[in-house]
Amino acid sequence: MWTFAKWCLWAIAIFAVLLCVIVLNYGTPDLDRALLTEYYAKAPSRFLDLPNGGRIHYRDYGPADAPPVVLVHGSGASLHSWEGWADSLAPQFRVITLDLPAHGLTGRIPGDDYGISGMTAAIDAIVDATGLERFVLGGNSMGGKMSIAYALQHPQKIAGLILIDSSGYYPEAMPPRSVPLAFTLARTPVLRHLMTWITPRVIIREGLKNVMADKQRVTETLVDRYWHLLLMEGSREAMMEYFATPDVPVDPSRIISYLILWGGKDTLLPLEVGTALAEQIPQSHLLVYEDLGHIPMEEDPQRTAHDAMAFLSSLTDDTSWNQAARAR
């Protein structure tokens, strides 16, 4: 008779064979970092080499002596999310964008710290490298959360904050927030490992359709960019580490001078979150785009950048920011 142990061995063997078949037929190979850098690191892209061997991709737009603005992307995105804003803001402001660890052309970093400490350290490294003393900080989704965290760590450096569909704060009175599928899978060991091998393009396309209200904005070029950068060697492993990192909330009530932008059709972080966030923050102003989703600065860069410009222009009394002449 077959023993239970033999049945288990057969089950494991069959599972291993099926797994091999799946990987061989549907596996997605890594893409070469140098090749992706050549294609996606367009001017004014630069790289900052860190003492620990890591490397941060960033861009520095606009006049060196203009008031500086630092912009931080969300989960799974890259500094390319801000290209539309950079085009609009750079004539009047110095605009700095960066790829956070595990993202974009920064990718995996030594130590695999993709929590608040690692992300804010990356922001601060770029701030130091570009010589900024006081600046406006803006972020979308997870980038908003990291912007709040950075502002709490370095309040003397912050002239103002722009939060766009920001995570990091969720009202207790609201129903429990659904955890995105990628975060759930990354916390399941077997599936987490499988996701570093199998990353079909359709997942990226459907994910972008989920965060944009206007599905026509999800172009093939946009899908390719998100997909290619995720496939950079080491990045999928880094993203799994990032997704598995505990979600620690931040306290927005200690911050002032906020502009909050929110997509009225955001299905990941509904408008109620933005409204509650605005209520927590002194001197904040909430603008709602009824026809936009979770990443409004990508979905309608001109309109959202226009509103950001108005906010930035209102900070005229902050002379240490407005007269921020810095050497590149």
mmCIF file of N, CA and C in Angstrom, residues 228-275:
data_model
loop_
_atom_site.group_PDB
_atom_site.id
_atom_site.type_symbol
_atom_site.label_atom_id
_atom_site.label_comp_id
_atom_site.label_asym_id
_atom_site.label_seq_id
_atom_site.Cartn_x
_atom_site.Cartn_y
_atom_site.Cartn_z
ATOM 1 N N HIS A 228 8.813 46.872 -18.972
ATOM 2 C CA HIS A 228 10.256 46.747 -19.189
ATOM 3 C C HIS A 228 11.046 47.071 -17.925
ATOM 4 N N LEU A 229 10.689 48.152 -17.247
ATOM 5 C CA LEU A 229 11.443 48.541 -16.057
ATOM 6 C C LEU A 229 11.273 47.531 -14.925
ATOM 7 N N LEU A 230 10.109 46.902 -14.850
ATOM 8 C CA LEU A 230 9.909 45.849 -13.853
ATOM 9 C C LEU A 230 10.770 44.631 -14.153
ATOM 10 N N LEU A 231 11.015 44.380 -15.444
ATOM 11 C CA LEU A 231 11.792 43.207 -15.847
ATOM 12 C C LEU A 231 13.302 43.421 -15.757
ATOM 13 N N MET A 232 13.755 44.616 -15.399
ATOM 14 C CA MET A 232 15.188 44.844 -15.267
ATOM 15 C C MET A 232 15.780 43.877 -14.247
ATOM 16 N N GLU A 233 16.952 43.356 -14.558
ATOM 17 C CA GLU A 233 17.575 42.338 -13.710
ATOM 18 C C GLU A 233 17.616 42.788 -12.245
ATOM 19 N N GLY A 234 17.066 41.952 -11.372
ATOM 20 C CA GLY A 234 17.018 42.224 -9.943
ATOM 21 C C GLY A 234 15.793 42.981 -9.475
ATOM 22 N N SER A 235 15.068 43.608 -10.402
ATOM 23 C CA SER A 235 13.961 44.472 -9.985
ATOM 24 C C SER A 235 12.755 43.696 -9.477
ATOM 25 N N ARG A 236 12.477 42.540 -10.081
ATOM 26 C CA ARG A 236 11.312 41.789 -9.598
ATOM 27 C C ARG A 236 11.539 41.267 -8.191
ATOM 28 N N GLU A 237 12.755 40.810 -7.910
ATOM 29 C CA GLU A 237 13.065 40.379 -6.551
ATOM 30 C C GLU A 237 12.935 41.557 -5.579
ATOM 31 N N ALA A 238 13.421 42.727 -6.020
ATOM 32 C CA ALA A 238 13.324 43.913 -5.168
ATOM 33 C C ALA A 238 11.869 44.311 -4.936
ATOM 34 N N MET A 239 11.047 44.218 -5.988
ATOM 35 C CA MET A 239 9.641 44.578 -5.837
ATOM 36 C C MET A 239 8.921 43.620 -4.905
ATOM 37 N N MET A 240 9.278 42.340 -4.935
ATOM 38 C CA MET A 240 8.665 41.393 -4.012
ATOM 39 C C MET A 240 9.041 41.737 -2.571
ATOM 40 N N GLU A 241 10.304 42.141 -2.367
ATOM 41 C CA GLU A 241 10.719 42.584 -1.034
ATOM 42 C C GLU A 241 9.930 43.825 -0.621
ATOM 43 N N TYR A 242 9.762 44.734 -1.562
ATOM 44 C CA TYR A 242 9.003 45.963 -1.277
ATOM 45 C C TYR A 242 7.550 45.647 -0.936
ATOM 46 N N PHE A 243 6.898 44.808 -1.755
ATOM 47 C CA PHE A 243 5.498 44.470 -1.509
ATOM 48 C C PHE A 243 5.312 43.753 -0.174
ATOM 49 N N ALA A 244 6.333 43.004 0.249
ATOM 50 C CA ALA A 244 6.236 42.247 1.497
ATOM 51 C C ALA A 244 6.551 43.098 2.728
ATOM 52 N N THR A 245 7.022 44.326 2.511
ATOM 53 C CA THR A 245 7.352 45.209 3.628
ATOM 54 C C THR A 245 6.075 45.643 4.349
ATOM 55 N N PRO A 246 6.033 45.562 5.677
ATOM 56 C CA PRO A 246 4.827 45.973 6.411
ATOM 57 C C PRO A 246 4.426 47.409 6.085
ATOM 58 N N ASP A 247 3.136 47.643 5.967
ATOM 59 C CA ASP A 247 2.603 48.964 5.635
ATOM 60 C C ASP A 247 2.441 49.767 6.923
ATOM 61 N N VAL A 248 3.378 50.668 7.173
ATOM 62 C CA VAL A 248 3.368 51.478 8.390
ATOM 63 C C VAL A 248 2.747 52.833 8.074
ATOM 64 N N PRO A 249 1.697 53.234 8.799
ATOM 65 C CA PRO A 249 1.064 54.528 8.519
ATOM 66 C C PRO A 249 1.942 55.695 8.950
ATOM 67 N N VAL A 250 1.633 56.880 8.441
ATOM 68 C CA VAL A 250 2.328 58.102 8.845
ATOM 69 C C VAL A 250 1.300 59.075 9.415
ATOM 70 N N ASP A 251 1.784 60.051 10.183
ATOM 71 C CA ASP A 251 0.897 61.012 10.846
ATOM 72 C C ASP A 251 0.918 62.341 10.095
ATOM 73 N N PRO A 252 -0.109 62.635 9.305
ATOM 74 C CA PRO A 252 -0.103 63.872 8.523
ATOM 75 C C PRO A 252 -0.479 65.115 9.321
ATOM 76 N N SER A 253 -0.962 64.951 10.538
ATOM 77 C CA SER A 253 -1.492 66.090 11.292
ATOM 78 C C SER A 253 -0.401 67.063 11.729
ATOM 79 N N ARG A 254 0.864 66.659 11.651
ATOM 80 C CA ARG A 254 1.969 67.517 12.082
ATOM 81 C C ARG A 254 2.555 68.328 10.926
ATOM 82 N N ILE A 255 1.931 68.257 9.758
ATOM 83 C CA ILE A 255 2.436 68.940 8.573
ATOM 84 C C ILE A 255 1.500 70.089 8.210
ATOM 85 N N ILE A 256 2.071 71.195 7.682
ATOM 86 C CA ILE A 256 1.251 72.306 7.198
ATOM 87 C C ILE A 256 1.617 72.611 5.749
ATOM 88 N N SER A 257 0.907 73.539 5.134
ATOM 89 C CA SER A 257 1.159 73.978 3.752
ATOM 90 C C SER A 257 1.018 72.830 2.765
ATOM 91 N N TYR A 258 -0.152 72.251 2.737
ATOM 92 C CA TYR A 258 -0.440 71.130 1.850
ATOM 93 C C TYR A 258 -1.295 71.564 0.668
ATOM 94 N N LEU A 259 -1.013 70.994 -0.486
ATOM 95 C CA LEU A 259 -1.986 70.938 -1.571
ATOM 96 C C LEU A 259 -2.296 69.464 -1.772
ATOM 97 N N ILE A 260 -3.561 69.112 -1.737
ATOM 98 C CA ILE A 260 -3.972 67.723 -1.921
ATOM 99 C C ILE A 260 -4.773 67.628 -3.213
ATOM 100 N N LEU A 261 -4.303 66.810 -4.139
ATOM 101 C CA LEU A 261 -4.997 66.564 -5.401
ATOM 102 C C LEU A 261 -5.523 65.136 -5.382
ATOM 103 N N TRP A 262 -6.766 64.940 -5.824
ATOM 104 C CA TRP A 262 -7.357 63.597 -5.734
ATOM 105 C C TRP A 262 -8.241 63.308 -6.944
ATOM 106 N N GLY A 263 -8.106 62.100 -7.465
ATOM 107 C CA GLY A 263 -8.974 61.657 -8.541
ATOM 108 C C GLY A 263 -10.301 61.162 -7.995
ATOM 109 N N GLY A 264 -11.395 61.720 -8.477
ATOM 110 C CA GLY A 264 -12.708 61.327 -7.983
ATOM 111 C C GLY A 264 -13.082 59.902 -8.321
ATOM 112 N N LYS A 265 -12.396 59.308 -9.317
ATOM 113 C CA LYS A 265 -12.673 57.927 -9.708
ATOM 114 C C LYS A 265 -11.565 56.974 -9.267
ATOM 115 N N ASP A 266 -10.821 57.372 -8.247
ATOM 116 C CA ASP A 266 -9.783 56.502 -7.690
ATOM 117 C C ASP A 266 -10.453 55.312 -6.998
ATOM 118 N N THR A 267 -10.172 54.102 -7.479
ATOM 119 C CA THR A 267 -10.753 52.900 -6.880
ATOM 120 C C THR A 267 -9.827 52.268 -5.845
ATOM 121 N N LEU A 268 -8.556 52.658 -5.823
ATOM 122 C CA LEU A 268 -7.626 52.124 -4.827
ATOM 123 C C LEU A 268 -7.725 52.900 -3.517
ATOM 124 N N LEU A 269 -7.726 54.217 -3.617
ATOM 125 C CA LEU A 269 -7.879 55.084 -2.451
ATOM 126 C C LEU A 269 -9.018 56.052 -2.764
ATOM 127 N N PRO A 270 -10.231 55.714 -2.362
ATOM 128 C CA PRO A 270 -11.393 56.529 -2.739
ATOM 129 C C PRO A 270 -11.307 57.948 -2.189
ATOM 130 N N LEU A 271 -12.118 58.807 -2.758
ATOM 131 C CA LEU A 271 -12.104 60.227 -2.408
ATOM 132 C C LEU A 271 -12.304 60.459 -0.916
ATOM 133 N N GLU A 272 -13.040 59.566 -0.246
ATOM 134 C CA GLU A 272 -13.255 59.728 1.196
ATOM 135 C C GLU A 272 -11.925 59.788 1.956
ATOM 136 N N VAL A 273 -10.914 59.073 1.446
ATOM 137 C CA VAL A 273 -9.596 59.110 2.085
ATOM 138 C C VAL A 273 -8.980 60.495 1.932
ATOM 139 N N GLY A 274 -9.070 61.053 0.728
ATOM 140 C CA GLY A 274 -8.534 62.388 0.503
ATOM 141 C C GLY A 274 -9.235 63.442 1.341
ATOM 142 N N THR A 275 -10.549 63.321 1.465
ATOM 143 C CA THR A 275 -11.314 64.267 2.279
ATOM 144 C C THR A 275 -10.898 64.181 3.745
#
